[in-house]
Each structure stands twice: as structure tokens, then as C-alpha cells.
Amino acid sequence: MVFQVFFILMMLKISAFCEGLSNKIRSNTRAELGMEAILSNGLFNSNAQKVELKLSLSEGGMKYSEGNYFSRWITKSKYSEAMDSQDLRNYQNSQYFGKIEVGTPPRKFVVIFDTGSSSVWIPSIECKHKGCEPHNKYDPKLSTSYQKLGDGSLETYIQYGTGSCVLKFGKEVINIGKLKIEDQSFGMAIEESTSPFAELPFDGLVGLGFPDKNSKKNNIPTIVENIKERNILPRNLFGVYISRDSSIPGSISFGAADPKYTISGQKITWHRLTGSHYWEIKIKDIKINGVSTNYCFGDCKAAIDTGSSVSTAPSSFMRKITKVIPMEGECNRYLSSPRITYVIEDIHGNEIEMHMDPQDYVIDEGGPSFNAFNYYWGPQEHYCSIGYIPLDIPAPRGPLFVLGNNFIRKYYSIFDRDNLMVGFTLAKHSKYGPMFISLSSNSESVLKMATFGITIILSLLLFIIY
């Protein structure tokens, strides 16, 4: 089940990343899908503390003031009460779910907080399709705070590579923990295809990305824009922690980063966004065991994506990786796998090295081996694979690397909307778990996902080519 969820989600995200997606809009309104990023910025706090990011603005741009380390930033503050933090359920190290409340009286929905998309959507009571059956549904008639968006006729049909849905738009009160966001535009799914939505263990999505073309064209503000416009938070920033052990929840905090998930004394490195489409940064080089791959030449791009279980890379780069790291095989083959290093320029122009060791990028999948590219079962009874998949995103959005949860699991990530930056620092894990991350404890899940993976790969090829 978990592998089905993983590949399904990757397919949904790939569909949103690529511009060639098939879109239709009812009521003569055209929506153009795209994954762009929008989020918040701010402070660092715990319940009784503020950990303040001491940035100053000048004509020369942003610069640090004294106190670059967490140990120097902890102070008492009224802002400590403004931070909202909630646990994210760790679903077998594959996805991390949180909760929101929608309407008056509030109704709970389980969602993924996704920095790779910008829309908020949940299933509607009008949906009679099997894809909606297992999920919580929203009924506007039961909410006193529901408002139509415009004349109520705006609907968007989205055709993904492995399914489709129809969204109808409205406005509501949405609560994320202590945050109350009024007049928030959101989508109500009135149709969802059986595959994949009937199999997904969450109800909907909260996009924390920048506005896509549909949002801009129809004047639909993202939830992050709304939070900023209403001055709900002292700083428009949020921090994300991804746990290593499935028994330990992850976390997302709004208005501040949470020092509980960071290592005392570790510096935060800040990196400017390179575009307006994603939480996207510039990669100057990628090294394997300290040796340059001579791939980027100072000009690669990477999107930081909380909605992706693993990371992606252009197929031309994957060919370089797989010369030294096998795509899959017996787990003991990976014990001496090389270190992968991303060289990322910070806001001062310094080259910062972000390391990914085997325990960060290798996935222990258990069960018999299946090679999804050559379609054969291997003889191993226990096997591993690397947490990277090839993905060629066409220009002008691509080529693009996607750094997903395996990267965020190692580096606590801070998304600063006000200053258009992302920050990274080593994450602190209370429980480390096994050496290699396991995406499932059920070998049956491996078999199901392997079969499903073939259809994903084939639909990907068709999607990219056409």
C-alpha cells in the first residue's frame, strides 16, 4: 500500500510540474496547471521561547547580524505564542499527514502540506465516485461560513497521468492548528477517479507553493498569500521536520521554526530562490565522494518539495549516478556506497556543501527484488534501492532536480516567503531507526507497488513525450 501511495503521489506531482498537462475548465474558464511555490517567512520559536532569525535589510541586500547560531537566538518573546506547530503523521516513512479544520462548525480533514503545489482542496459531499468513498467530505450546506467564489460556476477538470478529478471552488474558514484563516479560496472535489484516489490514505492537499497560472488568472489567492495579507503571523515563514522512524511524527510549524528539531550550535545556511515557480534554489555542483560530476557547471536548479517521498534528477544525471550506485540490489551492497554532495550557493555567495550519505538516500524495501525498468523479478529475498528516480522536466521549468523528503529528513528546512529564501540545518532525531529507511514493513506492499510502478513509468513516458 505504501509503495502505491509513493508512486501515485510522484505521478500526481510530475503531472503538476509539467506544462504539457491536459487541462479543461468548465463554464468557459481555462485553468493552466503548474507547480509554483508560495510560502511564509519569519522567526524561530518554541512554546516558551523565540529563536529569532536576525536578518537586516539594506540596499546591498540581506545580511546576517551577530548571532548566526541557535544558541544565540533564544529569547523570550510575545511571538512565541504566535507560532503554530503540529505533528505530521509518519505514514511508513512515505508521506507525512497533518490535519486542518474547514467550515463553521469545523470539520476535520487529513491533508498533505505540499510545498510543490499551491491549491487547497478536499472532497465534496457532491462526489459520488468511488475515489471519494473512503474520505471525509465537505458539505457547504452544513457550514455557516461558506461563500461562493464569484458566481459559483468556476470548476476545473484536472487530468493526471493516472487519474482525474473535478474541483469546484468556494471560500471558507480554514483552521491549521491555532491559525484561523478566513475567506480562503479552496477546491471541492466533486469527481475523483477510483484510481488512484480510492487508495490514498489522506483526504486532500494544502499547497504551500507560489500561485500557479490558474490562481493568478482567476484571482484565487493561495493560503500563504492569505495568511500574509491578513497579518496572521508575525513572520511569513514555516519550518518542516521529517522523522526517520515511522513511530515518531514529523512536524510543521508556522510563523517560526521549531528548535526542538535542530541541533544546538548548528548554523542555518540561507539560500535565495532562483525563480517564482517553486521553492527553487541554485546548485553549483554535485559531487560523488568529493569528486565533481562535471554536470552542473554552476547552473543546476533544485526544488525543495515536502510532497515528494524521494528525490528526482534528470535522466542524464541518473546515468552518472548509476555507474557507481546501483538502482537496486541486496542491501549489503549499499553499505559502502559513496557520499553525494550538493554544492549550493548561500545568500553571501559562499559555496555550502550539503551531504547525502547512504543512510540518507538508500531505501530498504524488503521482499523480493523487482526491476521496474527491465521488468524482471530478482532472486534476492531482501533488497534496497536508491531514493532517486529519473525525471526530465521540459524547459522552461526544467531541467530540474527535486529534493524530496529524503533530503528534508536530513536537513530541517525553513521556507521564508517574506525574504524569498530557504534555510537548512541538520535535523535532530530523537529516534534514528534502522540504518536504511524502510518505506514499508509489509512485503505484500512491495509486490503491489512493483506492478503499479510499471503503469506509472509507461504513463510518464507518454506524458513527457506528448
Short mmCIF file of C-alpha atoms in Angstrom, two decimals:
data_model
loop_
_atom_site.label_atom_id
_atom_site.label_comp_id
_atom_site.label_asym_id
_atom_site.label_seq_id
_atom_site.Cartn_x
_atom_site.Cartn_y
_atom_site.Cartn_z
CA MET A 1 0.00 0.00 0.00
CA VAL A 2 2.70 2.47 0.94
CA PHE A 3 4.54 1.98 -2.37
CA GLN A 4 1.31 2.55 -4.23
CA VAL A 5 0.91 5.80 -2.35
CA PHE A 6 4.51 6.78 -3.10
CA PHE A 7 4.36 6.21 -6.86
CA ILE A 8 0.85 7.66 -7.13
CA LEU A 9 1.96 10.83 -5.41
CA MET A 10 5.06 11.10 -7.56
CA MET A 11 2.83 10.78 -10.61
CA LEU A 12 0.46 13.46 -9.37
CA LYS A 13 3.35 15.79 -8.67
CA ILE A 14 5.02 15.13 -12.01
CA SER A 15 1.75 15.91 -13.72
CA ALA A 16 1.58 19.21 -11.90
CA PHE A 17 5.23 20.02 -12.59
CA CYS A 18 4.96 19.62 -16.35
CA GLU A 19 3.40 22.26 -18.52
CA GLY A 20 2.04 19.83 -21.10
CA LEU A 21 -0.65 18.55 -18.74
CA SER A 22 -4.15 18.17 -20.17
CA ASN A 23 -6.42 20.78 -18.57
CA LYS A 24 -10.01 21.75 -19.17
CA ILE A 25 -12.15 24.33 -17.42
CA ARG A 26 -15.92 24.22 -17.26
CA SER A 27 -18.01 27.37 -17.60
CA ASN A 28 -15.63 28.57 -20.32
CA THR A 29 -12.86 29.15 -17.81
CA ARG A 30 -9.44 27.73 -18.63
CA ALA A 31 -7.10 26.65 -15.84
CA GLU A 32 -3.46 26.06 -16.54
CA LEU A 33 -1.82 23.75 -14.05
CA GLY A 34 1.65 24.39 -12.83
CA MET A 35 3.59 23.79 -9.67
CA GLU A 36 4.81 27.03 -8.27
CA ALA A 37 5.74 27.91 -4.77
CA ILE A 38 4.47 30.35 -2.21
CA LEU A 39 5.05 30.33 1.48
CA SER A 40 5.86 32.13 4.64
CA ASN A 41 8.75 33.69 6.49
CA GLY A 42 9.71 34.52 9.97
CA LEU A 43 11.02 33.62 13.36
CA PHE A 44 12.10 30.57 15.27
CA ASN A 45 10.26 29.74 18.48
CA SER A 46 9.23 27.07 20.90
CA ASN A 47 6.23 27.33 23.24
CA ALA A 48 8.15 29.44 25.73
CA GLN A 49 10.84 30.91 23.55
CA LYS A 50 11.55 32.84 20.42
CA VAL A 51 14.55 31.89 18.35
CA GLU A 52 14.90 34.91 16.16
CA LEU A 53 16.46 34.95 12.74
CA LYS A 54 18.46 38.15 12.89
CA LEU A 55 18.30 39.42 9.35
CA SER A 56 18.67 43.03 8.37
CA LEU A 57 17.79 44.62 5.05
CA SER A 58 19.96 47.15 3.30
CA GLU A 59 20.46 48.49 -0.20
CA GLY A 60 23.10 45.85 -0.63
CA GLY A 61 20.60 43.09 0.13
CA MET A 62 20.17 40.76 3.07
CA LYS A 63 22.89 40.09 5.56
CA TYR A 64 23.22 38.39 8.92
CA SER A 65 23.65 40.35 12.08
CA GLU A 66 25.52 38.91 15.04
CA GLY A 67 24.18 35.60 16.27
CA ASN A 68 24.23 33.09 13.47
CA TYR A 69 23.69 30.13 15.73
CA PHE A 70 20.64 28.77 17.51
CA SER A 71 22.29 29.12 20.91
CA ARG A 72 22.44 32.90 20.39
CA TRP A 73 18.89 33.31 19.10
CA ILE A 74 16.78 32.04 22.01
CA THR A 75 14.95 34.91 23.71
CA LYS A 76 11.65 35.49 25.43
CA SER A 77 9.07 36.98 23.11
CA LYS A 78 5.37 37.56 22.58
CA TYR A 79 5.94 35.85 19.22
CA SER A 80 6.42 32.51 21.00
CA GLU A 81 2.66 32.30 21.36
CA ALA A 82 2.16 33.11 17.68
CA MET A 83 3.97 30.03 16.42
CA ASP A 84 1.66 27.20 15.48
CA SER A 85 3.19 23.75 15.37
CA GLN A 86 1.52 20.43 14.67
CA ASP A 87 2.65 16.85 14.36
CA LEU A 88 2.64 15.17 10.98
CA ARG A 89 1.73 11.50 10.99
CA ASN A 90 4.60 9.46 9.59
CA TYR A 91 2.98 7.01 7.18
CA GLN A 92 5.67 4.34 6.89
CA ASN A 93 8.31 6.94 6.02
CA SER A 94 6.50 7.57 2.74
CA GLN A 95 4.25 10.55 3.39
CA TYR A 96 3.54 12.86 6.31
CA PHE A 97 -0.04 13.90 7.03
CA GLY A 98 -1.42 16.76 9.09
CA LYS A 99 -4.91 17.98 9.92
CA ILE A 100 -6.94 21.03 9.06
CA GLU A 101 -10.45 22.09 10.04
CA VAL A 102 -12.79 23.58 7.46
CA GLY A 103 -16.04 25.49 7.98
CA THR A 104 -18.28 26.53 10.87
CA PRO A 105 -18.70 24.34 12.85
CA PRO A 106 -15.28 22.98 11.87
CA ARG A 107 -14.87 19.60 10.19
CA LYS A 108 -11.53 17.79 10.23
CA PHE A 109 -9.64 16.66 7.14
CA VAL A 110 -6.35 14.80 6.78
CA VAL A 111 -4.03 16.54 4.30
CA ILE A 112 -0.53 16.66 2.92
CA PHE A 113 1.21 20.03 3.33
CA ASP A 114 2.89 20.35 -0.04
CA THR A 115 5.49 22.96 -0.98
CA GLY A 116 5.33 21.75 -4.58
CA SER A 117 1.78 22.97 -5.29
CA SER A 118 -0.42 25.95 -4.46
CA SER A 119 -4.05 24.82 -4.20
CA VAL A 120 -6.10 23.73 -1.20
CA TRP A 121 -8.64 21.02 -2.00
CA ILE A 122 -10.76 18.43 -0.17
CA PRO A 123 -13.53 16.01 -1.25
CA SER A 124 -17.06 17.37 -1.63
CA ILE A 125 -20.28 15.76 -0.38
CA GLU A 126 -21.42 16.00 -4.00
CA CYS A 127 -18.83 13.44 -5.06
CA LYS A 128 -20.46 10.03 -5.58
CA HIS A 129 -17.45 8.43 -7.24
CA LYS A 130 -15.57 5.54 -5.65
CA GLY A 131 -12.48 7.69 -5.44
CA CYS A 132 -14.21 9.80 -2.81
CA GLU A 133 -15.82 6.98 -0.81
CA PRO A 134 -13.12 6.35 1.81
CA HIS A 135 -12.56 10.02 2.57
CA ASN A 136 -14.06 12.73 4.74
CA LYS A 137 -16.30 15.02 2.70
CA TYR A 138 -17.20 18.68 2.93
CA ASP A 139 -20.83 19.83 2.81
CA PRO A 140 -21.23 23.60 2.30
CA LYS A 141 -24.84 23.41 3.50
CA LEU A 142 -23.64 22.46 6.96
CA SER A 143 -21.28 25.43 7.29
CA THR A 144 -22.43 28.94 8.15
CA SER A 145 -19.15 30.44 6.90
CA TYR A 146 -19.20 29.03 3.35
CA GLN A 147 -19.18 31.55 0.49
CA LYS A 148 -19.39 31.08 -3.24
CA LEU A 149 -16.37 32.10 -5.26
CA GLY A 150 -17.73 34.60 -7.77
CA ASP A 151 -20.97 33.22 -9.17
CA GLY A 152 -20.05 29.71 -8.02
CA SER A 153 -19.64 28.38 -11.55
CA LEU A 154 -15.85 28.00 -11.66
CA GLU A 155 -14.89 24.34 -11.99
CA THR A 156 -11.60 22.83 -13.04
CA TYR A 157 -11.09 19.43 -14.63
CA ILE A 158 -7.63 18.00 -13.98
CA GLN A 159 -6.36 15.04 -15.98
CA TYR A 160 -3.41 13.39 -14.29
CA GLY A 161 -1.32 10.61 -15.77
CA THR A 162 -3.08 8.02 -13.59
CA GLY A 163 -6.41 9.61 -12.75
CA SER A 164 -8.56 12.70 -12.80
CA CYS A 165 -10.67 14.95 -10.61
CA VAL A 166 -13.03 17.89 -10.94
CA LEU A 167 -12.78 20.78 -8.49
CA LYS A 168 -15.48 23.30 -7.68
CA PHE A 169 -14.32 26.45 -5.91
CA GLY A 170 -15.58 28.36 -2.91
CA LYS A 171 -14.40 30.28 0.17
CA GLU A 172 -14.26 29.10 3.75
CA VAL A 173 -12.71 29.46 7.17
CA ILE A 174 -9.75 27.09 7.39
CA ASN A 175 -8.02 26.36 10.68
CA ILE A 176 -4.49 24.99 10.79
CA GLY A 177 -3.97 24.35 14.48
CA LYS A 178 -4.30 27.74 16.15
CA LEU A 179 -4.23 29.62 12.85
CA LYS A 180 -7.64 30.81 11.68
CA ILE A 181 -7.65 31.78 8.01
CA GLU A 182 -10.89 33.40 6.86
CA ASP A 183 -12.20 33.79 3.30
CA GLN A 184 -9.77 31.20 2.00
CA SER A 185 -10.39 30.02 -1.55
CA PHE A 186 -10.37 26.23 -1.83
CA GLY A 187 -11.38 23.45 -4.17
CA MET A 188 -14.12 20.90 -3.51
CA ALA A 189 -13.59 17.67 -5.44
CA ILE A 190 -16.94 16.73 -6.98
CA GLU A 191 -15.39 13.92 -9.04
CA GLU A 192 -12.40 11.70 -8.27
CA SER A 193 -11.37 8.69 -10.31
CA THR A 194 -11.21 5.39 -8.45
CA SER A 195 -7.52 5.05 -9.21
CA PRO A 196 -5.58 6.44 -7.51
CA PHE A 197 -7.76 8.40 -5.08
CA ALA A 198 -9.62 5.46 -3.51
CA GLU A 199 -6.25 4.09 -2.39
CA LEU A 200 -4.78 7.25 -0.90
CA PRO A 201 -4.86 7.43 2.94
CA PHE A 202 -5.43 11.19 3.09
CA ASP A 203 -8.36 13.41 2.13
CA GLY A 204 -6.80 16.34 0.35
CA LEU A 205 -3.94 18.73 -0.11
CA VAL A 206 -2.77 22.07 1.29
CA GLY A 207 -0.48 23.67 -1.26
CA LEU A 208 2.18 25.90 0.26
CA GLY A 209 3.66 26.93 -3.06
CA PHE A 210 3.60 30.11 -5.11
CA PRO A 211 0.47 30.94 -7.16
CA ASP A 212 0.07 28.98 -10.37
CA LYS A 213 -1.37 30.46 -13.54
CA ASN A 214 -4.89 29.34 -12.66
CA SER A 215 -4.67 31.13 -9.30
CA LYS A 216 -3.39 34.32 -10.91
CA LYS A 217 -5.86 34.32 -13.80
CA ASN A 218 -8.91 33.75 -11.59
CA ASN A 219 -7.66 35.87 -8.68
CA ILE A 220 -7.60 32.91 -6.31
CA PRO A 221 -5.13 33.69 -3.50
CA THR A 222 -3.09 30.85 -2.09
CA ILE A 223 -3.33 30.08 1.60
CA VAL A 224 0.12 31.58 2.17
CA GLU A 225 -0.85 34.80 0.40
CA ASN A 226 -3.99 34.99 2.54
CA ILE A 227 -2.02 34.46 5.75
CA LYS A 228 0.36 37.24 4.75
CA GLU A 229 -2.39 39.63 3.63
CA ARG A 230 -4.24 39.24 6.94
CA ASN A 231 -1.10 39.56 9.08
CA ILE A 232 -1.98 36.35 10.88
CA LEU A 233 1.68 35.57 11.62
CA PRO A 234 4.47 37.88 12.80
CA ARG A 235 6.64 36.49 10.01
CA ASN A 236 5.59 34.53 6.95
CA LEU A 237 7.80 31.55 7.47
CA PHE A 238 7.37 27.87 8.25
CA GLY A 239 9.66 25.01 9.18
CA VAL A 240 9.36 21.31 8.31
CA TYR A 241 10.78 18.31 10.15
CA ILE A 242 10.64 14.82 8.61
CA SER A 243 11.25 11.98 11.07
CA ARG A 244 13.43 8.94 10.36
CA ASP A 245 11.39 6.41 12.34
CA SER A 246 7.77 5.62 11.46
CA SER A 247 6.82 5.58 15.16
CA ILE A 248 7.88 9.24 15.50
CA PRO A 249 5.77 12.02 13.92
CA GLY A 250 7.15 14.74 11.73
CA SER A 251 6.27 18.38 12.33
CA ILE A 252 5.34 21.61 10.59
CA SER A 253 5.44 24.98 12.35
CA PHE A 254 4.02 28.25 11.03
CA GLY A 255 5.37 31.66 11.99
CA ALA A 256 8.62 30.23 13.30
CA ALA A 257 10.98 27.31 13.04
CA ASP A 258 10.95 24.84 15.92
CA PRO A 259 14.35 24.47 17.67
CA LYS A 260 13.21 21.14 19.12
CA TYR A 261 14.13 19.55 15.80
CA THR A 262 17.51 21.21 15.32
CA ILE A 263 20.96 20.53 16.74
CA SER A 264 22.20 23.13 19.20
CA GLY A 265 25.04 25.19 17.80
CA GLN A 266 24.44 24.19 14.21
CA LYS A 267 24.39 27.08 11.78
CA ILE A 268 21.48 27.70 9.43
CA THR A 269 22.52 28.36 5.86
CA TRP A 270 20.21 30.59 3.81
CA HIS A 271 19.75 30.35 0.07
CA ARG A 272 17.88 32.72 -2.26
CA LEU A 273 15.17 31.43 -4.55
CA THR A 274 16.12 31.47 -8.21
CA GLY A 275 12.63 31.81 -9.71
CA SER A 276 8.96 32.34 -8.99
CA HIS A 277 7.70 28.87 -9.89
CA TYR A 278 8.90 26.73 -6.98
CA TRP A 279 10.84 26.82 -3.76
CA GLU A 280 13.79 26.58 -6.10
CA ILE A 281 17.47 27.14 -5.39
CA LYS A 282 20.65 27.09 -7.46
CA ILE A 283 23.06 24.14 -7.34
CA LYS A 284 26.59 24.99 -8.42
CA ASP A 285 27.96 21.46 -8.41
CA ILE A 286 27.17 17.87 -7.43
CA LYS A 287 29.96 15.64 -6.16
CA ILE A 288 30.26 11.91 -5.60
CA ASN A 289 32.75 11.08 -2.85
CA GLY A 290 34.10 14.61 -3.10
CA VAL A 291 34.75 14.49 -6.84
CA SER A 292 32.78 16.78 -9.15
CA THR A 293 30.45 15.08 -11.60
CA ASN A 294 31.02 18.00 -14.00
CA TYR A 295 27.30 18.11 -14.60
CA CYS A 296 26.02 21.43 -13.33
CA PHE A 297 28.75 23.90 -14.28
CA GLY A 298 27.28 26.31 -11.73
CA ASP A 299 23.78 26.35 -13.15
CA CYS A 300 21.56 23.48 -11.93
CA LYS A 301 18.23 24.14 -10.26
CA ALA A 302 16.55 22.21 -7.45
CA ALA A 303 13.05 22.48 -6.00
CA ILE A 304 12.55 21.67 -2.29
CA ASP A 305 9.39 19.57 -2.14
CA THR A 306 7.69 18.31 1.03
CA GLY A 307 5.18 16.34 -1.04
CA SER A 308 7.72 14.01 -2.68
CA SER A 309 8.83 10.89 -0.81
CA VAL A 310 12.14 10.70 -2.66
CA SER A 311 14.24 12.94 -4.86
CA THR A 312 14.44 13.16 -8.64
CA ALA A 313 17.15 14.04 -11.12
CA PRO A 314 17.35 14.42 -14.89
CA SER A 315 17.91 11.07 -16.59
CA SER A 316 21.27 12.23 -17.93
CA PHE A 317 22.47 12.74 -14.36
CA MET A 318 20.96 9.47 -13.18
CA ARG A 319 23.13 7.68 -15.72
CA LYS A 320 26.16 9.16 -13.96
CA ILE A 321 24.92 8.06 -10.53
CA THR A 322 24.05 4.52 -11.53
CA LYS A 323 27.58 3.94 -12.79
CA VAL A 324 28.73 3.99 -9.15
CA ILE A 325 25.50 3.31 -7.20
CA PRO A 326 23.15 0.53 -8.37
CA MET A 327 19.48 1.44 -8.74
CA GLU A 328 18.51 -1.63 -6.70
CA GLY A 329 20.03 -4.75 -5.21
CA GLU A 330 20.87 -6.57 -2.00
CA CYS A 331 21.10 -4.17 0.91
CA ASN A 332 24.65 -5.12 1.89
CA ARG A 333 25.83 -3.77 -1.48
CA TYR A 334 24.99 -0.26 -0.28
CA LEU A 335 26.97 -0.26 2.97
CA SER A 336 29.96 1.30 1.22
CA SER A 337 28.03 3.46 -1.25
CA PRO A 338 29.52 6.91 -1.87
CA ARG A 339 28.51 10.25 -0.42
CA ILE A 340 26.50 12.55 -2.70
CA THR A 341 27.18 16.25 -2.12
CA TYR A 342 25.16 19.21 -3.36
CA VAL A 343 27.16 22.43 -3.56
CA ILE A 344 24.67 25.26 -3.03
CA GLU A 345 25.42 28.97 -3.00
CA ASP A 346 24.21 30.82 0.11
CA ILE A 347 22.99 34.42 0.28
CA HIS A 348 26.57 35.66 0.77
CA GLY A 349 27.90 33.84 -2.28
CA ASN A 350 29.61 31.13 -0.24
CA GLU A 351 29.56 27.56 -1.52
CA ILE A 352 27.82 25.35 1.07
CA GLU A 353 28.17 21.58 0.85
CA MET A 354 25.05 19.54 1.72
CA HIS A 355 25.93 15.87 2.11
CA MET A 356 23.72 12.83 1.49
CA ASP A 357 25.24 9.59 2.80
CA PRO A 358 23.93 6.07 2.11
CA GLN A 359 21.78 6.09 5.24
CA ASP A 360 20.12 9.24 3.86
CA TYR A 361 19.33 8.10 0.32
CA VAL A 362 19.11 4.28 0.42
CA ILE A 363 15.67 2.71 0.89
CA ASP A 364 15.27 -0.71 2.50
CA GLU A 365 12.29 -2.14 0.63
CA GLY A 366 12.36 -5.75 1.88
CA GLY A 367 10.86 -8.65 -0.06
CA PRO A 368 11.92 -9.92 -3.49
CA SER A 369 13.63 -7.61 -5.93
CA PHE A 370 11.78 -6.12 -8.87
CA ASN A 371 13.48 -4.14 -11.60
CA ALA A 372 10.81 -1.75 -12.88
CA PHE A 373 12.93 -0.60 -15.82
CA ASN A 374 13.63 -4.05 -17.27
CA TYR A 375 10.54 -5.74 -15.81
CA TYR A 376 12.05 -8.77 -14.11
CA TRP A 377 12.00 -10.27 -10.63
CA GLY A 378 15.37 -10.74 -8.99
CA PRO A 379 16.43 -13.62 -6.76
CA GLN A 380 17.04 -11.57 -3.62
CA GLU A 381 14.79 -12.06 -0.63
CA HIS A 382 15.71 -8.70 0.85
CA TYR A 383 16.73 -5.70 -1.19
CA CYS A 384 17.34 -1.98 -1.22
CA SER A 385 17.17 0.78 -3.80
CA ILE A 386 18.29 4.39 -4.03
CA GLY A 387 15.82 7.14 -3.24
CA TYR A 388 16.27 8.87 -6.57
CA ILE A 389 14.22 8.45 -9.71
CA PRO A 390 14.91 9.87 -13.18
CA LEU A 391 12.61 12.71 -14.20
CA ASP A 392 13.07 15.00 -17.19
CA ILE A 393 11.04 18.17 -16.72
CA PRO A 394 10.94 20.09 -20.01
CA ALA A 395 12.05 23.70 -20.46
CA PRO A 396 11.41 26.37 -19.39
CA ARG A 397 10.62 24.84 -15.97
CA GLY A 398 13.33 22.24 -16.36
CA PRO A 399 15.75 20.65 -16.33
CA LEU A 400 15.17 20.50 -12.59
CA PHE A 401 16.24 18.41 -9.62
CA VAL A 402 13.64 17.78 -6.93
CA LEU A 403 14.90 17.39 -3.37
CA GLY A 404 12.17 15.50 -1.54
CA ASN A 405 11.65 14.08 1.92
CA ASN A 406 14.87 12.07 1.95
CA PHE A 407 16.73 15.39 1.77
CA ILE A 408 14.42 17.20 4.22
CA ARG A 409 14.73 14.24 6.60
CA LYS A 410 18.43 15.07 6.99
CA TYR A 411 18.11 18.86 6.84
CA TYR A 412 15.44 20.68 8.80
CA SER A 413 14.05 23.06 6.17
CA ILE A 414 12.75 26.60 6.65
CA PHE A 415 10.68 28.29 3.95
CA ASP A 416 10.81 32.10 4.17
CA ARG A 417 8.20 33.80 1.99
CA ASP A 418 8.97 37.38 3.01
CA ASN A 419 12.62 37.22 2.04
CA LEU A 420 12.22 34.57 -0.69
CA MET A 421 14.76 32.20 0.83
CA VAL A 422 15.04 28.69 2.17
CA GLY A 423 17.19 27.74 5.14
CA PHE A 424 18.77 24.41 6.07
CA THR A 425 20.29 22.99 9.22
CA LEU A 426 20.96 19.43 10.34
CA ALA A 427 17.82 17.88 11.80
CA LYS A 428 17.81 16.37 15.29
CA HIS A 429 16.13 12.96 15.51
CA SER A 430 15.00 11.61 18.88
CA LYS A 431 14.91 8.12 17.38
CA TYR A 432 17.14 7.28 14.47
CA GLY A 433 15.62 3.96 13.39
CA PRO A 434 17.42 1.42 11.17
CA MET A 435 20.42 2.38 9.06
CA PHE A 436 18.42 2.46 5.85
CA ILE A 437 14.94 3.99 5.72
CA SER A 438 12.16 1.49 5.08
CA LEU A 439 9.08 2.63 3.17
CA SER A 440 7.09 -0.42 4.22
CA SER A 441 7.08 -3.22 6.77
CA ASN A 442 4.83 -5.30 4.53
CA SER A 443 6.39 -7.26 1.66
CA GLU A 444 2.96 -7.51 0.03
CA SER A 445 3.14 -3.76 -0.45
CA VAL A 446 6.32 -4.20 -2.45
CA LEU A 447 4.65 -6.64 -4.83
CA LYS A 448 1.63 -4.40 -5.32
CA MET A 449 3.74 -1.33 -5.88
CA ALA A 450 6.11 -3.02 -8.29
CA THR A 451 3.22 -3.90 -10.59
CA PHE A 452 1.73 -0.46 -10.24
CA GLY A 453 5.13 1.10 -10.92
CA ILE A 454 5.13 -0.22 -14.48
CA THR A 455 1.98 1.71 -15.35
CA ILE A 456 3.44 4.80 -13.72
CA ILE A 457 6.63 4.62 -15.74
CA LEU A 458 4.80 3.99 -19.01
CA SER A 459 2.36 6.84 -18.43
CA LEU A 460 5.29 9.08 -17.53
CA LEU A 461 6.99 8.35 -20.82
CA LEU A 462 3.83 9.08 -22.78
CA PHE A 463 3.22 12.20 -20.77
CA ILE A 464 6.67 13.65 -21.28
CA ILE A 465 6.88 12.82 -24.98
CA TYR A 466 3.45 14.13 -25.89
#
